[in-house]
Coordinates of N, CA and C in Angstrom, one line a residue:
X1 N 0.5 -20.0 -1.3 CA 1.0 -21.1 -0.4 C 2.6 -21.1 -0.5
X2 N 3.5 -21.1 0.5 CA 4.7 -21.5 0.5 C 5.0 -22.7 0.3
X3 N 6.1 -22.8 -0.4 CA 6.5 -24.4 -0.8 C 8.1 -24.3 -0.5
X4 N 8.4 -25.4 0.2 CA 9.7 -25.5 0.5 C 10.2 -26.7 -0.8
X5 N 11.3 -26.4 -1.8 CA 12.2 -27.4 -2.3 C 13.3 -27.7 -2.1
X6 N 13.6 -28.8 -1.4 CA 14.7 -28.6 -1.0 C 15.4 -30.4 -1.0
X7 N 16.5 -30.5 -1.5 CA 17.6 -31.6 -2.2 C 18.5 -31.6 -0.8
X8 N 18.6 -33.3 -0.5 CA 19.6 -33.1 0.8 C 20.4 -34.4 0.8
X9 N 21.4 -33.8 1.1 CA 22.7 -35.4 0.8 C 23.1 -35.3 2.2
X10 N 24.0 -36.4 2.1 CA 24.8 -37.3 3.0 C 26.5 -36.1 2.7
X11 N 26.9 -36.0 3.7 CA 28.1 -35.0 3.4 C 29.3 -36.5 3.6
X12 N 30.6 -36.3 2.8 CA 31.1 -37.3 2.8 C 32.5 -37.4 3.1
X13 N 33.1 -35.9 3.6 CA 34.5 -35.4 4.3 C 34.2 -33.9 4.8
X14 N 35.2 -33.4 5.1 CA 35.2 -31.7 5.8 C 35.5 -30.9 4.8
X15 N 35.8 -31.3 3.2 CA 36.0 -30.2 2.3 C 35.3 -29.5 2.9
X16 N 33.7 -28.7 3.3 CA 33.2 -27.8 3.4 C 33.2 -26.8 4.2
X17 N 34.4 -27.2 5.5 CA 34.9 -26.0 6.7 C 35.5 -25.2 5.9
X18 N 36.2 -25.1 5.5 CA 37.1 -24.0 4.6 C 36.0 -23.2 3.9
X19 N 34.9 -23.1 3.5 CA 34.0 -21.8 3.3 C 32.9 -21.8 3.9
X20 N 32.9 -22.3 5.2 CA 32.0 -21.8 6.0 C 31.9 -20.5 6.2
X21 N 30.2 -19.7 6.1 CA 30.3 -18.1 6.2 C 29.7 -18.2 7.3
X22 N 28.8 -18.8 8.2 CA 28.3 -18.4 9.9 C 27.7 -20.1 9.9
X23 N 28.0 -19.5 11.6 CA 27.1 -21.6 12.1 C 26.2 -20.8 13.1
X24 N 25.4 -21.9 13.3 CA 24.6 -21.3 14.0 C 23.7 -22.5 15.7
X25 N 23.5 -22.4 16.0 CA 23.6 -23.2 17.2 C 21.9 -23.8 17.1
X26 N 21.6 -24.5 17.4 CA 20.1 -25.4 17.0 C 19.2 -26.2 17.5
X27 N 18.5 -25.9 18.5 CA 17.6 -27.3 19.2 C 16.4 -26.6 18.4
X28 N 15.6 -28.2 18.5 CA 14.2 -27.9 18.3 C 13.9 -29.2 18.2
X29 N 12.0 -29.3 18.3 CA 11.2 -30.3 18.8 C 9.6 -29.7 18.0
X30 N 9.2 -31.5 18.6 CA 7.9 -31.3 17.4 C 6.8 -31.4 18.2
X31 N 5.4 -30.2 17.9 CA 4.8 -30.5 18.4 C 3.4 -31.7 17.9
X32 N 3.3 -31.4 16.7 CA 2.9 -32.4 16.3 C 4.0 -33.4 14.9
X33 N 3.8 -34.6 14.9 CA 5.0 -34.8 13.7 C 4.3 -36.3 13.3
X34 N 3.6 -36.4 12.8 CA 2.2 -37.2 12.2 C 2.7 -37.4 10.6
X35 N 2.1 -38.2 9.7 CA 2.4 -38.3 7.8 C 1.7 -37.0 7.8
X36 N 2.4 -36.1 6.8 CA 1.7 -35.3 6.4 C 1.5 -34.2 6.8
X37 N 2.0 -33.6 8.3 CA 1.9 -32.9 8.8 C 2.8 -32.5 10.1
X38 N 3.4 -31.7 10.0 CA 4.7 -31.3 11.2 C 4.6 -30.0 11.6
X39 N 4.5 -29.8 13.0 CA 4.2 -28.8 13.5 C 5.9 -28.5 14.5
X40 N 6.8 -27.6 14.1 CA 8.0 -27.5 14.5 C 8.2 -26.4 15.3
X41 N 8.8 -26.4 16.5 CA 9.6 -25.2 17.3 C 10.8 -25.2 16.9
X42 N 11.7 -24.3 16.8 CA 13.3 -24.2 16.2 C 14.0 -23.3 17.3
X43 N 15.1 -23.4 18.2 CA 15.5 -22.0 18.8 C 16.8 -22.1 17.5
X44 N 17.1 -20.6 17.1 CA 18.1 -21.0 16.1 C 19.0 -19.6 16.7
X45 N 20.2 -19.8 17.5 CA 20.5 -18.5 18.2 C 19.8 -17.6 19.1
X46 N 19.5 -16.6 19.2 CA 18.4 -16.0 19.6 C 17.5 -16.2 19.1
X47 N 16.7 -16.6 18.1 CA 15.5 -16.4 17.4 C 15.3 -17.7 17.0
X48 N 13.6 -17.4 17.5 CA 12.5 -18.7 17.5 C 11.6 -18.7 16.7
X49 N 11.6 -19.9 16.2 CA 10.7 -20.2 14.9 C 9.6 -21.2 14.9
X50 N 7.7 -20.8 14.7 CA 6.9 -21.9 14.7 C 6.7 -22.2 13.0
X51 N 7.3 -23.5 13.0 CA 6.8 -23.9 11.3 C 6.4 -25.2 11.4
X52 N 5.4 -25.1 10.2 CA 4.4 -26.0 10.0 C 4.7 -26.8 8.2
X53 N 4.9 -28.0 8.6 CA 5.2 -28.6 6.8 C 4.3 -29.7 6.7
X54 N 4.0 -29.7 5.5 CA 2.7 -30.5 4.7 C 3.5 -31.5 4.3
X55 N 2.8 -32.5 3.5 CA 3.3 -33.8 3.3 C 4.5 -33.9 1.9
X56 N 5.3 -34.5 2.0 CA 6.6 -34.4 0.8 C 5.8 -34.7 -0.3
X57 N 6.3 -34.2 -1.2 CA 5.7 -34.5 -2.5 C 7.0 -34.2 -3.5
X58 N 7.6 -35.2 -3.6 CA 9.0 -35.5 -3.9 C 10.1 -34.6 -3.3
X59 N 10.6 -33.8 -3.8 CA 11.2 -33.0 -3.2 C 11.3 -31.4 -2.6
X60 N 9.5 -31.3 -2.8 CA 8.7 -30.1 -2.5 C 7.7 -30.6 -1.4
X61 N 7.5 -29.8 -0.5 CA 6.1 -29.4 0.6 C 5.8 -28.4 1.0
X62 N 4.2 -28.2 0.8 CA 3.9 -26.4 1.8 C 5.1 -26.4 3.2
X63 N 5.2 -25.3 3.1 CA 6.1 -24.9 4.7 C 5.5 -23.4 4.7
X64 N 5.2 -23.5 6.2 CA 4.8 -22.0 6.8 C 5.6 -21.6 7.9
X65 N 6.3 -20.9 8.0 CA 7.3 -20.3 9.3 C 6.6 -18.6 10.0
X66 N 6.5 -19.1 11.2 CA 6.7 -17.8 11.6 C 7.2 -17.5 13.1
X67 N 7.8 -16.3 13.7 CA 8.3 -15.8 14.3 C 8.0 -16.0 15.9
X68 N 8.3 -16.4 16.9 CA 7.6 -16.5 18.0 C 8.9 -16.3 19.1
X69 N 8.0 -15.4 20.1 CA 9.1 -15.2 21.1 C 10.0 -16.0 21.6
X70 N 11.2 -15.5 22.1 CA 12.1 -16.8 22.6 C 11.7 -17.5 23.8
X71 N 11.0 -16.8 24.9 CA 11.0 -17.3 25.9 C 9.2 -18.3 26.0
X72 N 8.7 -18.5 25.1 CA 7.6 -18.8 24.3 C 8.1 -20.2 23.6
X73 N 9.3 -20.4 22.5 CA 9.4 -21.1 22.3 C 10.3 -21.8 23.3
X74 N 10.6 -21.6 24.3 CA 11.2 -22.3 25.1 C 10.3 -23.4 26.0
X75 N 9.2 -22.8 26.1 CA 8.4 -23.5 27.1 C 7.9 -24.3 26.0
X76 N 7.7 -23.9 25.0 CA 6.9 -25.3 24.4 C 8.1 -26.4 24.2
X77 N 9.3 -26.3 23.4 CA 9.7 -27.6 23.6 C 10.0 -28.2 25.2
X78 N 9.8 -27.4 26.2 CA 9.5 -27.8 27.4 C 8.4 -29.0 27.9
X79 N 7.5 -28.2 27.6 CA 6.1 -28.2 28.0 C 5.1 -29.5 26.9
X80 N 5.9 -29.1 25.4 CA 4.7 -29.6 24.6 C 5.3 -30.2 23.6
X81 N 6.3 -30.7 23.7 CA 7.1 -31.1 22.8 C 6.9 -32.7 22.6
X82 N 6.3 -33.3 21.9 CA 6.2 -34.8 21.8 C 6.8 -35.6 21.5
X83 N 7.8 -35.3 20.7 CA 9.1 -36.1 20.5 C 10.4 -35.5 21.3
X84 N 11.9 -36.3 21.0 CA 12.7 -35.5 21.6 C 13.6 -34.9 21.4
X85 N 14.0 -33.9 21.9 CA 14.6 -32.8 21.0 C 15.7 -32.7 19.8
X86 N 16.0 -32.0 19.2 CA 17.2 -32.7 18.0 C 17.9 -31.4 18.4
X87 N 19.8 -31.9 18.5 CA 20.3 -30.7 18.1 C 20.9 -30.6 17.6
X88 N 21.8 -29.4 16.8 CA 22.4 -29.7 15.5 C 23.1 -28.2 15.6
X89 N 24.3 -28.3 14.7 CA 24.6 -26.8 14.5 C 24.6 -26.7 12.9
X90 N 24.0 -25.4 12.3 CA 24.1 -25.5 11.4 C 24.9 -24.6 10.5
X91 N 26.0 -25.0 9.5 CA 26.7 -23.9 8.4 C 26.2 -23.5 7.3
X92 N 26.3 -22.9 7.3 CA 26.3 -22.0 5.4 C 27.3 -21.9 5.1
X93 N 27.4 -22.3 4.0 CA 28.8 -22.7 2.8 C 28.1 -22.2 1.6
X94 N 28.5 -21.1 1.1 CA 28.4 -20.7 -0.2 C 29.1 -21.4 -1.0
X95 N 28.6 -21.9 -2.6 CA 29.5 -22.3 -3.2 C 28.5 -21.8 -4.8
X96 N 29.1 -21.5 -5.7 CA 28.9 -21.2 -7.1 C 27.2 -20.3 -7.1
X97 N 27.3 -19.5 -6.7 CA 26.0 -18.6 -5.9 C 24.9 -19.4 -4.9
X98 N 25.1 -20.1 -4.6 CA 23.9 -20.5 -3.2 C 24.4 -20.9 -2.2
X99 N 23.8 -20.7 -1.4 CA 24.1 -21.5 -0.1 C 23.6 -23.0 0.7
X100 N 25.0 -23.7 0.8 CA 24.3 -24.7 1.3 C 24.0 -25.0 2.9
X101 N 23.0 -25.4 3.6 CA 23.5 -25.7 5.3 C 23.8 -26.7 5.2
X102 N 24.6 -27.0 6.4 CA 25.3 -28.7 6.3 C 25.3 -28.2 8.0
X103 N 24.4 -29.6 8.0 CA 24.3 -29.0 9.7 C 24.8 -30.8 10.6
X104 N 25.7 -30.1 11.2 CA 26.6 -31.4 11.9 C 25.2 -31.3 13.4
X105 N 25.0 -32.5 13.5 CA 24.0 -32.8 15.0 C 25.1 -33.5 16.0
X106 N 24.2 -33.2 17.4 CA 24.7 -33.4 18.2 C 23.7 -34.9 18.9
X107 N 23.9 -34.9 20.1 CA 22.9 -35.9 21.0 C 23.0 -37.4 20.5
X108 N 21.5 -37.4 20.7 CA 21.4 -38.8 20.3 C 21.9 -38.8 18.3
X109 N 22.0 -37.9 17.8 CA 22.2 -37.9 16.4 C 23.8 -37.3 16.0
X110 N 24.2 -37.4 17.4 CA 25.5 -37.5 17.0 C 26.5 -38.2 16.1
X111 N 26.9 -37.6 14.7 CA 27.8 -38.3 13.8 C 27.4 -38.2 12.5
X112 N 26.1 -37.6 12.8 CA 25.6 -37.8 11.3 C 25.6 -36.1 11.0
X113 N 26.0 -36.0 9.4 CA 25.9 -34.4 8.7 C 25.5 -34.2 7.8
X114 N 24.7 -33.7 7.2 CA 23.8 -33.8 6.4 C 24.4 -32.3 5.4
X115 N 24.2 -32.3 4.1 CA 23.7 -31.2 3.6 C 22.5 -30.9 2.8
X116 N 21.8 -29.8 2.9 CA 20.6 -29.2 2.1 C 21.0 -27.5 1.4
X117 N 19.5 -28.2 0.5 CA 20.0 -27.0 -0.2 C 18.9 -26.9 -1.0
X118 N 18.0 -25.5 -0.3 CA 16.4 -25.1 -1.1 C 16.7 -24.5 -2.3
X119 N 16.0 -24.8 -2.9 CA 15.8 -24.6 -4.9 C 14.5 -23.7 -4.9
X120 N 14.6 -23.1 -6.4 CA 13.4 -22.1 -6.6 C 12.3 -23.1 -7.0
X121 N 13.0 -24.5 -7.5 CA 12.1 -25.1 -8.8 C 13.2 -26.6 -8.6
X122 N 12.3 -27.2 -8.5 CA 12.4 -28.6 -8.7 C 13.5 -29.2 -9.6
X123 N 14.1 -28.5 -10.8 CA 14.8 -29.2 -11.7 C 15.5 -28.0 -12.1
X124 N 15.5 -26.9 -10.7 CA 17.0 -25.8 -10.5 C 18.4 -26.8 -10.9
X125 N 19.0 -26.3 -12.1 CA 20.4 -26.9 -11.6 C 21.3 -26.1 -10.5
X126 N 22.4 -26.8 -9.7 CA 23.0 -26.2 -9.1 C 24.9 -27.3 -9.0
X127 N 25.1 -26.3 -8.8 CA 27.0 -27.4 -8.8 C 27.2 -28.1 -7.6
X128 N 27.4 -29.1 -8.0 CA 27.8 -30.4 -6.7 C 28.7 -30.1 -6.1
X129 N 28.6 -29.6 -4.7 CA 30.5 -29.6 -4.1 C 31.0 -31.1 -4.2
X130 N 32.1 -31.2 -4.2 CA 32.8 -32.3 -4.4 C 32.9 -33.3 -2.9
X131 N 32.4 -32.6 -1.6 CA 32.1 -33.1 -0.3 C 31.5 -33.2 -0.1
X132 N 29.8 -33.8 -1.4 CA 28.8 -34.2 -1.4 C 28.9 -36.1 -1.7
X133 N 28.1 -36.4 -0.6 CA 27.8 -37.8 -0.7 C 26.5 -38.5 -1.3
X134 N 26.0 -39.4 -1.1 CA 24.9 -40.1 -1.7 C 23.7 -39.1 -1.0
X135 N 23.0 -38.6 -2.1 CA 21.6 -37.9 -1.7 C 20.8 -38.8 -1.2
X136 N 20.1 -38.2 -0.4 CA 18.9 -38.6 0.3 C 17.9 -38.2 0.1
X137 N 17.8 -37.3 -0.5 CA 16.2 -36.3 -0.5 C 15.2 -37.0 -0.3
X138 N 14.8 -38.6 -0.5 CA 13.9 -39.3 -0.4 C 14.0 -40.1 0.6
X139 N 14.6 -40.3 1.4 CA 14.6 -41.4 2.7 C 14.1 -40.6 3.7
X140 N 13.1 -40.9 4.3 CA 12.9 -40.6 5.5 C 13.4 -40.8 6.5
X141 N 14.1 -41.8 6.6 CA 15.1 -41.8 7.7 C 15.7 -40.3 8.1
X142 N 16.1 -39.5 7.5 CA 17.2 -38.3 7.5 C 16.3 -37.1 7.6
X143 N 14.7 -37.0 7.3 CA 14.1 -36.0 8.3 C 14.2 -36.0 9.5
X144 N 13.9 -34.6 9.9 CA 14.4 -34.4 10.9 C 13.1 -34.9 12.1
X145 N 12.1 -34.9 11.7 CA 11.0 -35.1 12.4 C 11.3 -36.8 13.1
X146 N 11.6 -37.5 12.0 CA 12.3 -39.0 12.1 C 13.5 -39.1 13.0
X147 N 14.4 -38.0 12.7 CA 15.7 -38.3 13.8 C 15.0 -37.9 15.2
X148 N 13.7 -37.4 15.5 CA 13.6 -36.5 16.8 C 13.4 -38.4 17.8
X149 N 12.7 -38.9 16.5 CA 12.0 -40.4 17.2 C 12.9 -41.8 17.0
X150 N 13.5 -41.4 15.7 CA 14.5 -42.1 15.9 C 16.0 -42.0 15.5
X151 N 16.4 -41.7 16.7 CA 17.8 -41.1 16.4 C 18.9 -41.7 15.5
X152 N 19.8 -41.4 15.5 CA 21.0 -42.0 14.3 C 21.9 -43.1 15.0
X153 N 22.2 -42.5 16.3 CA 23.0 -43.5 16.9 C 22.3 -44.8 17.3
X154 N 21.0 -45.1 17.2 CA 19.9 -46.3 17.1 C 19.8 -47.1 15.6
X155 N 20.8 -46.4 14.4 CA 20.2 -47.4 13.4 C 21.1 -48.8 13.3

């Protein structure tokens, strides 16, 4: 089983432009997004992604990703998308070997920037950039399944 761990804060200034290594451009939509179960389209640049996440279990959930044409995943957030769409750009900032994304959104979720950052193991240490703000890893608010329904500029 794949397991996604992954730790995600509130970003709290721009310290983190200055080692941006690539951004990347981002819609996606859900086709199913239920407790416990998320069924995701991603366009991330050219390439489209169907992933499927199981229920949080603190800061770990199964996640399954796989590969699906572009012109495929276009029609489904079209077509079959049940919430509505999120978009977001997202960076990679290396800092003390890993990479963080810190993905600035757009639309209805305009203003809000988040960073994350997947671990091998639950109780990986890793160095805090200093343009990290109050973690979230546990609010639901700040999934992304939750922004698709209820956006940021609504709270």
């Amino acid at each position: 089983m794949a397991i996604e761990i992954e730790r995600k804060f509130l970003v709290r200034d721009a310290g983190w432009r200055e080692a941006v290594s690539r951004s990347t451009r981002m819609v996606q939509g859900y086709l199913v997004a239920e407790p416990g179960l998320t069924l995701r389209v991603r366009i991330a640049g050219e390439r489209a992604l169907l992933t499927l996440k199981g229920a949080s279990r603190g800061i770990a959930r199964a996640e399954y990703e796989y590969p699906v044409p572009l012109a495929d995943a276009e029609a489904m957030l079209r077509d079959l998308a049940c919430t509505a769409l999120v978009e977001k750009v997202r960076h990679l900032v290396p800092v003390a070997g890993r990479v963080w994304e810190v993905d600035e959104f757009a639309g209805a979720n305009a203003g809000l920037v988040l960073a994350e950052l997947e671990l091998e193991d639950e109780r990986a240490a890793f160095v805090r950039p200093d343009w990290l703000g109050e973690e979230v890893s546990d609010d639901p608010r700040y999934f992304n399944a939750r922004l698709a329904r209820h956006p940021y500029r609504d709270w």
